[in-house]
Amino acid sequence: MSTDEIDEAIDWRGVPVDCGACPHNELLAQERCKPLRACVLDRYARRIDRFFEWNPELARHYLTHPYFEVRAWAAKAAEIFLLPALLDDPEEAVRWSAARRLPDRYLLKLRNDPHREVRIRIAQRLDPVDLLPMIEDRDYYVRQVVARRISPDLLVLMIDDDDVEVRRVVAKRISPQALKRMTTDADACVRFEAAQRLDAAQLPDLIGDPDWRVRYEVARRASLSGIEPLLSDEDPIVRETAEARLGKRPDPSGGSLSSATTARSRNGYEQYQP
């Protein structure tokens, strides 16, 4: 007999399941439930889920059950018009189980859900236009999702986010008109993301950046007249890239940052690990 690899049937209170006391024991003979396989009394989530797959018409009667797994799986099968009330359930698994089946207008209520996993899923699903109130979410990963999805023109509102990874996303997507502002970020990774997207004409302004990757981007793409100061750069990869473009020597890097870091490793320099 196929089972779920747990050879005991215990209910949510820790009591052995008694099919004789079950209000649905007539389903046994109809093979619409089965011990260790599909049971609404079992505390094992997969068995509860399977019970409602086999008997979806019963799900509506379990939306207020004291065990949250029962409520969550019942919400997956019950009629959709019964689900809005579950958006106030004390368990996040129940709230999300209901929300994932409801029209998007119901999800707006969950933008301030107390549980981060619910807010992450809401941010992944809502239309980008509805994400604006979430740009100041208290969880960094929620804000990352928002930064990946809202309009690039609105990312100017997230330029000063507290989290570096959020700002990196902003630098990758922000509109070109506001991109230059990211080149003064306190974090070198953010500045490098911005530098990779800058127009070549703007790159000479970054020639004094303290991070070698940013200066390398200047050496690689800026106009020849703008990279001459890099001939005396303290970093050999930056210096040699500028020399190669100005005809002083062959390009040691192959013209890409990955090649440059490989060359740095070959030359005995520590390869940068972002």
mmCIF file of C-alpha atoms in Angstrom:
data_model
loop_
_atom_site.group_PDB
_atom_site.id
_atom_site.type_symbol
_atom_site.label_atom_id
_atom_site.label_comp_id
_atom_site.label_asym_id
_atom_site.label_seq_id
_atom_site.Cartn_x
_atom_site.Cartn_y
_atom_site.Cartn_z
ATOM 1 C CA MET A 1 0.000 0.000 0.000
ATOM 2 C CA SER A 2 1.271 3.461 -0.919
ATOM 3 C CA THR A 3 1.751 5.726 2.082
ATOM 4 C CA ASP A 4 3.332 9.099 2.791
ATOM 5 C CA GLU A 5 6.297 7.391 4.512
ATOM 6 C CA ILE A 6 4.930 8.091 7.995
ATOM 7 C CA ASP A 7 3.418 4.891 9.347
ATOM 8 C CA GLU A 8 1.213 6.416 12.024
ATOM 9 C CA ALA A 9 -2.029 8.353 11.909
ATOM 10 C CA ILE A 10 -2.061 11.057 14.598
ATOM 11 C CA ASP A 11 -4.397 14.021 14.713
ATOM 12 C CA TRP A 12 -3.399 17.645 15.374
ATOM 13 C CA ARG A 13 -3.779 17.132 19.148
ATOM 14 C CA GLY A 14 -1.446 14.114 19.172
ATOM 15 C CA VAL A 15 -4.265 11.562 19.519
ATOM 16 C CA PRO A 16 -4.397 8.472 17.283
ATOM 17 C CA VAL A 17 -6.932 8.866 14.477
ATOM 18 C CA ASP A 18 -10.105 6.813 15.042
ATOM 19 C CA CYS A 19 -11.938 6.205 11.772
ATOM 20 C CA GLY A 20 -14.963 4.953 13.714
ATOM 21 C CA ALA A 21 -15.400 8.363 15.334
ATOM 22 C CA CYS A 22 -14.935 10.289 12.101
ATOM 23 C CA PRO A 23 -18.013 12.132 10.767
ATOM 24 C CA HIS A 24 -17.023 10.969 7.302
ATOM 25 C CA ASN A 25 -16.402 7.306 7.999
ATOM 26 C CA GLU A 26 -18.851 6.345 5.241
ATOM 27 C CA LEU A 27 -16.262 7.583 2.750
ATOM 28 C CA LEU A 28 -14.014 4.642 3.589
ATOM 29 C CA ALA A 29 -16.240 2.178 1.763
ATOM 30 C CA GLN A 30 -16.407 4.560 -1.204
ATOM 31 C CA GLU A 31 -12.601 4.825 -1.265
ATOM 32 C CA ARG A 32 -12.863 8.588 -0.927
ATOM 33 C CA CYS A 33 -10.565 8.536 2.084
ATOM 34 C CA LYS A 34 -7.924 6.121 3.289
ATOM 35 C CA PRO A 35 -5.883 5.821 6.514
ATOM 36 C CA LEU A 36 -2.260 6.917 6.050
ATOM 37 C CA ARG A 37 -3.185 8.286 2.627
ATOM 38 C CA ALA A 38 -6.096 10.760 2.620
ATOM 39 C CA CYS A 39 -7.592 11.878 5.920
ATOM 40 C CA VAL A 40 -8.962 15.162 7.209
ATOM 41 C CA LEU A 41 -8.281 14.155 10.810
ATOM 42 C CA ASP A 42 -4.593 13.341 10.235
ATOM 43 C CA ARG A 43 -2.168 16.109 11.192
ATOM 44 C CA TYR A 44 0.067 15.364 8.206
ATOM 45 C CA ALA A 45 -0.451 18.099 5.614
ATOM 46 C CA ARG A 46 -0.177 15.922 2.505
ATOM 47 C CA ARG A 47 -2.930 13.624 3.758
ATOM 48 C CA ILE A 48 -5.196 16.555 4.541
ATOM 49 C CA ASP A 49 -4.566 18.029 1.113
ATOM 50 C CA ARG A 50 -5.335 14.724 -0.584
ATOM 51 C CA PHE A 51 -8.582 14.381 1.377
ATOM 52 C CA PHE A 52 -9.824 17.691 -0.032
ATOM 53 C CA GLU A 53 -8.626 16.740 -3.518
ATOM 54 C CA TRP A 54 -10.822 13.685 -3.293
ATOM 55 C CA ASN A 55 -13.683 15.487 -1.549
ATOM 56 C CA PRO A 56 -13.651 19.185 -2.511
ATOM 57 C CA GLU A 57 -17.316 19.637 -1.651
ATOM 58 C CA LEU A 58 -16.460 19.134 2.035
ATOM 59 C CA ALA A 59 -13.801 21.862 2.149
ATOM 60 C CA ARG A 60 -16.286 24.646 2.952
ATOM 61 C CA HIS A 61 -17.069 22.987 6.285
ATOM 62 C CA TYR A 62 -13.451 23.153 7.461
ATOM 63 C CA LEU A 63 -12.552 26.796 6.921
ATOM 64 C CA THR A 64 -12.831 27.479 10.648
ATOM 65 C CA HIS A 65 -11.250 24.245 11.889
ATOM 66 C CA PRO A 66 -8.923 24.783 14.896
ATOM 67 C CA TYR A 67 -5.937 23.195 13.102
ATOM 68 C CA PHE A 68 -4.377 25.697 10.688
ATOM 69 C CA GLU A 69 -3.233 23.009 8.206
ATOM 70 C CA VAL A 70 -6.845 21.933 7.773
ATOM 71 C CA ARG A 71 -7.933 25.533 7.183
ATOM 72 C CA ALA A 72 -5.094 26.142 4.738
ATOM 73 C CA TRP A 73 -5.824 23.087 2.617
ATOM 74 C CA ALA A 74 -9.544 23.627 2.813
ATOM 75 C CA ALA A 75 -8.965 27.120 1.406
ATOM 76 C CA LYS A 76 -7.293 25.515 -1.591
ATOM 77 C CA ALA A 77 -10.472 23.596 -2.462
ATOM 78 C CA ALA A 78 -13.407 25.611 -1.107
ATOM 79 C CA GLU A 79 -15.628 27.869 -3.202
ATOM 80 C CA ILE A 80 -13.837 31.111 -3.944
ATOM 81 C CA PHE A 81 -16.599 33.356 -2.557
ATOM 82 C CA LEU A 82 -15.892 31.919 0.900
ATOM 83 C CA LEU A 83 -12.224 32.899 0.911
ATOM 84 C CA PRO A 84 -12.136 36.673 1.649
ATOM 85 C CA ALA A 85 -12.884 36.028 5.325
ATOM 86 C CA LEU A 86 -9.670 33.979 5.563
ATOM 87 C CA LEU A 87 -7.517 37.011 4.790
ATOM 88 C CA ASP A 88 -7.849 37.823 8.503
ATOM 89 C CA ASP A 89 -6.848 34.348 9.658
ATOM 90 C CA PRO A 90 -4.179 34.381 12.402
ATOM 91 C CA GLU A 91 -1.981 31.936 10.422
ATOM 92 C CA GLU A 92 -0.012 33.204 7.446
ATOM 93 C CA ALA A 93 -0.303 29.871 5.629
ATOM 94 C CA VAL A 94 -4.078 30.201 5.660
ATOM 95 C CA ARG A 95 -4.019 33.834 4.558
ATOM 96 C CA TRP A 96 -1.797 33.060 1.606
ATOM 97 C CA SER A 97 -3.722 29.917 0.642
ATOM 98 C CA ALA A 98 -6.816 32.081 0.329
ATOM 99 C CA ALA A 99 -5.042 35.035 -1.295
ATOM 100 C CA ARG A 100 -3.466 33.009 -4.084
ATOM 101 C CA ARG A 101 -6.931 32.117 -5.418
ATOM 102 C CA LEU A 102 -8.571 35.530 -5.038
ATOM 103 C CA PRO A 103 -8.560 38.373 -7.585
ATOM 104 C CA ASP A 104 -5.707 40.848 -7.187
ATOM 105 C CA ARG A 105 -7.898 43.531 -5.611
ATOM 106 C CA TYR A 106 -8.090 41.381 -2.480
ATOM 107 C CA LEU A 107 -4.303 41.213 -2.249
ATOM 108 C CA LEU A 108 -3.994 44.931 -1.616
ATOM 109 C CA LYS A 109 -5.067 44.287 1.953
ATOM 110 C CA LEU A 110 -2.047 42.041 2.503
ATOM 111 C CA ARG A 111 0.618 44.554 1.509
ATOM 112 C CA ASN A 112 1.077 45.198 5.248
ATOM 113 C CA ASP A 113 0.712 41.583 6.338
ATOM 114 C CA PRO A 114 2.700 40.895 9.538
ATOM 115 C CA HIS A 115 4.498 37.918 7.976
ATOM 116 C CA ARG A 116 7.325 38.562 5.509
ATOM 117 C CA GLU A 117 6.634 35.456 3.396
ATOM 118 C CA VAL A 118 3.120 36.664 2.689
ATOM 119 C CA ARG A 119 4.372 40.130 1.752
ATOM 120 C CA ILE A 120 7.057 38.638 -0.513
ATOM 121 C CA ARG A 121 4.447 36.627 -2.382
ATOM 122 C CA ILE A 122 2.135 39.605 -2.581
ATOM 123 C CA ALA A 123 4.948 41.737 -4.022
ATOM 124 C CA GLN A 124 5.655 39.046 -6.610
ATOM 125 C CA ARG A 125 2.054 38.883 -7.728
ATOM 126 C CA LEU A 126 0.601 42.408 -7.574
ATOM 127 C CA ASP A 127 0.613 44.652 -10.605
ATOM 128 C CA PRO A 128 3.702 46.897 -10.441
ATOM 129 C CA VAL A 129 1.501 49.979 -10.178
ATOM 130 C CA ASP A 130 0.160 48.677 -6.857
ATOM 131 C CA LEU A 131 3.601 48.176 -5.284
ATOM 132 C CA LEU A 132 4.391 51.789 -4.458
ATOM 133 C CA PRO A 133 3.260 51.518 -0.785
ATOM 134 C CA MET A 134 5.720 48.617 -0.358
ATOM 135 C CA ILE A 135 8.911 50.496 -1.258
ATOM 136 C CA GLU A 136 9.487 51.181 2.442
ATOM 137 C CA ASP A 137 8.651 47.680 3.642
ATOM 138 C CA ARG A 138 10.557 46.745 6.809
ATOM 139 C CA ASP A 139 11.970 43.588 5.181
ATOM 140 C CA TYR A 140 14.901 43.999 2.782
ATOM 141 C CA TYR A 141 13.873 41.095 0.552
ATOM 142 C CA VAL A 142 10.369 42.449 0.073
ATOM 143 C CA ARG A 143 11.959 45.709 -1.063
ATOM 144 C CA GLN A 144 14.225 43.788 -3.443
ATOM 145 C CA VAL A 145 11.187 42.215 -5.081
ATOM 146 C CA VAL A 146 9.538 45.626 -5.323
ATOM 147 C CA ALA A 147 12.698 47.127 -6.851
ATOM 148 C CA ARG A 148 12.718 44.410 -9.514
ATOM 149 C CA ARG A 149 9.130 45.019 -10.508
ATOM 150 C CA ILE A 150 8.101 48.672 -10.203
ATOM 151 C CA SER A 151 8.520 51.118 -13.041
ATOM 152 C CA PRO A 152 12.154 52.233 -13.549
ATOM 153 C CA ASP A 153 10.960 55.826 -13.295
ATOM 154 C CA LEU A 154 9.784 55.183 -9.729
ATOM 155 C CA LEU A 155 13.079 53.682 -8.586
ATOM 156 C CA VAL A 156 14.356 57.139 -7.790
ATOM 157 C CA LEU A 157 12.344 56.725 -4.591
ATOM 158 C CA MET A 158 14.596 53.785 -3.603
ATOM 159 C CA ILE A 159 18.017 55.252 -4.362
ATOM 160 C CA ASP A 160 18.767 55.719 -0.644
ATOM 161 C CA ASP A 161 17.469 52.331 0.535
ATOM 162 C CA ASP A 162 19.294 51.015 3.612
ATOM 163 C CA ASP A 163 20.098 47.663 1.999
ATOM 164 C CA VAL A 164 23.002 47.358 -0.462
ATOM 165 C CA GLU A 165 21.362 44.558 -2.434
ATOM 166 C CA VAL A 166 18.232 46.642 -2.915
ATOM 167 C CA ARG A 167 20.335 49.519 -4.202
ATOM 168 C CA ARG A 168 22.141 47.164 -6.591
ATOM 169 C CA VAL A 169 18.791 46.198 -8.080
ATOM 170 C CA VAL A 170 17.922 49.891 -8.342
ATOM 171 C CA ALA A 171 21.207 50.609 -10.138
ATOM 172 C CA LYS A 172 20.491 47.827 -12.648
ATOM 173 C CA ARG A 173 17.015 49.127 -13.519
ATOM 174 C CA ILE A 174 16.681 52.824 -12.738
ATOM 175 C CA SER A 175 15.942 55.138 -15.662
ATOM 176 C CA PRO A 176 19.042 56.509 -17.442
ATOM 177 C CA GLN A 177 18.147 60.050 -16.410
ATOM 178 C CA ALA A 178 18.650 59.171 -12.725
ATOM 179 C CA LEU A 179 21.444 56.607 -13.103
ATOM 180 C CA LYS A 180 24.269 59.077 -12.474
ATOM 181 C CA ARG A 181 23.062 59.527 -8.905
ATOM 182 C CA MET A 182 23.931 55.899 -8.191
ATOM 183 C CA THR A 183 27.600 56.484 -9.012
ATOM 184 C CA THR A 184 28.077 58.304 -5.694
ATOM 185 C CA ASP A 185 26.726 55.432 -3.596
ATOM 186 C CA ALA A 186 28.752 54.499 -0.518
ATOM 187 C CA ASP A 187 28.999 50.883 -1.670
ATOM 188 C CA ALA A 188 31.382 49.984 -4.484
ATOM 189 C CA CYS A 189 29.129 47.212 -5.807
ATOM 190 C CA VAL A 190 26.330 49.693 -6.363
ATOM 191 C CA ARG A 191 28.657 52.143 -8.078
ATOM 192 C CA PHE A 192 29.950 49.401 -10.345
ATOM 193 C CA GLU A 193 26.414 48.371 -11.351
ATOM 194 C CA ALA A 194 25.737 51.970 -12.272
ATOM 195 C CA ALA A 195 29.022 52.391 -14.127
ATOM 196 C CA GLN A 196 28.256 49.425 -16.379
ATOM 197 C CA ARG A 197 25.097 51.170 -17.590
ATOM 198 C CA LEU A 198 26.416 54.711 -17.873
ATOM 199 C CA ASP A 199 26.847 56.296 -21.263
ATOM 200 C CA ALA A 200 30.504 56.308 -22.259
ATOM 201 C CA ALA A 201 30.511 60.103 -22.276
ATOM 202 C CA GLN A 202 29.747 60.145 -18.546
ATOM 203 C CA LEU A 203 32.403 57.634 -17.506
ATOM 204 C CA PRO A 204 35.354 60.048 -17.193
ATOM 205 C CA ASP A 205 33.623 61.558 -14.154
ATOM 206 C CA LEU A 206 34.331 58.265 -12.365
ATOM 207 C CA ILE A 207 38.029 58.162 -13.085
ATOM 208 C CA GLY A 208 38.894 58.814 -9.437
ATOM 209 C CA ASP A 209 36.593 56.157 -7.968
ATOM 210 C CA PRO A 210 38.317 54.186 -5.179
ATOM 211 C CA ASP A 211 37.120 50.826 -6.549
ATOM 212 C CA TRP A 212 39.232 49.232 -9.308
ATOM 213 C CA ARG A 213 36.193 47.744 -11.075
ATOM 214 C CA VAL A 214 34.658 51.172 -11.590
ATOM 215 C CA ARG A 215 37.944 52.578 -12.909
ATOM 216 C CA TYR A 216 38.311 49.509 -15.112
ATOM 217 C CA GLU A 217 34.923 50.303 -16.655
ATOM 218 C CA VAL A 218 36.207 53.810 -17.365
ATOM 219 C CA ALA A 219 39.377 52.421 -18.914
ATOM 220 C CA ARG A 220 37.390 49.970 -21.029
ATOM 221 C CA ARG A 221 34.671 52.230 -22.436
ATOM 222 C CA ALA A 222 35.366 55.931 -21.959
ATOM 223 C CA SER A 223 36.716 58.022 -24.820
ATOM 224 C CA LEU A 224 40.451 57.732 -25.369
ATOM 225 C CA SER A 225 41.007 61.334 -24.355
ATOM 226 C CA GLY A 226 39.306 60.616 -21.037
ATOM 227 C CA ILE A 227 41.427 57.662 -19.919
ATOM 228 C CA GLU A 228 44.956 59.038 -20.119
ATOM 229 C CA PRO A 229 45.160 59.621 -16.324
ATOM 230 C CA LEU A 230 44.623 55.868 -15.881
ATOM 231 C CA LEU A 231 48.018 55.158 -17.476
ATOM 232 C CA SER A 232 49.425 55.699 -13.996
ATOM 233 C CA ASP A 233 46.609 53.964 -12.114
ATOM 234 C CA GLU A 234 47.677 52.002 -9.022
ATOM 235 C CA ASP A 235 45.803 48.924 -10.235
ATOM 236 C CA PRO A 236 47.707 46.958 -12.912
ATOM 237 C CA ILE A 237 44.584 45.666 -14.690
ATOM 238 C CA VAL A 238 43.153 49.186 -14.959
ATOM 239 C CA ARG A 239 46.499 50.598 -16.019
ATOM 240 C CA GLU A 240 47.161 47.917 -18.626
ATOM 241 C CA THR A 241 43.643 48.187 -20.050
ATOM 242 C CA ALA A 242 44.136 51.923 -20.554
ATOM 243 C CA GLU A 243 47.548 51.278 -22.103
ATOM 244 C CA ALA A 244 46.059 48.726 -24.497
ATOM 245 C CA ARG A 245 43.343 51.105 -25.669
ATOM 246 C CA LEU A 246 45.860 53.879 -26.181
ATOM 247 C CA GLY A 247 48.102 51.561 -28.207
ATOM 248 C CA LYS A 248 50.775 51.156 -25.585
ATOM 249 C CA ARG A 249 50.489 47.337 -25.245
ATOM 250 C CA PRO A 250 48.115 44.383 -25.988
ATOM 251 C CA ASP A 251 44.967 44.223 -23.885
ATOM 252 C CA PRO A 252 45.688 41.669 -21.086
ATOM 253 C CA SER A 253 42.077 41.325 -20.041
ATOM 254 C CA GLY A 254 40.267 40.446 -23.240
ATOM 255 C CA GLY A 255 37.948 43.404 -22.743
ATOM 256 C CA SER A 256 35.637 42.121 -20.016
ATOM 257 C CA LEU A 257 35.560 42.277 -16.246
ATOM 258 C CA SER A 258 35.496 38.475 -15.936
ATOM 259 C CA SER A 259 38.604 38.268 -18.105
ATOM 260 C CA ALA A 260 40.196 41.033 -16.087
ATOM 261 C CA THR A 261 39.670 39.196 -12.822
ATOM 262 C CA THR A 262 41.038 36.017 -14.397
ATOM 263 C CA ALA A 263 44.098 37.925 -15.525
ATOM 264 C CA ARG A 264 44.449 39.364 -12.035
ATOM 265 C CA SER A 265 44.382 35.861 -10.588
ATOM 266 C CA ARG A 266 47.048 34.685 -13.036
ATOM 267 C CA ASN A 267 49.243 37.610 -12.123
ATOM 268 C CA GLY A 268 49.108 36.739 -8.462
ATOM 269 C CA TYR A 269 46.470 39.304 -7.444
ATOM 270 C CA GLU A 270 43.510 38.394 -5.326
ATOM 271 C CA GLN A 271 40.432 37.939 -7.504
ATOM 272 C CA TYR A 272 37.548 40.079 -6.323
ATOM 273 C CA GLN A 273 34.719 38.137 -4.745
ATOM 274 C CA PRO A 274 31.458 40.178 -4.763
#
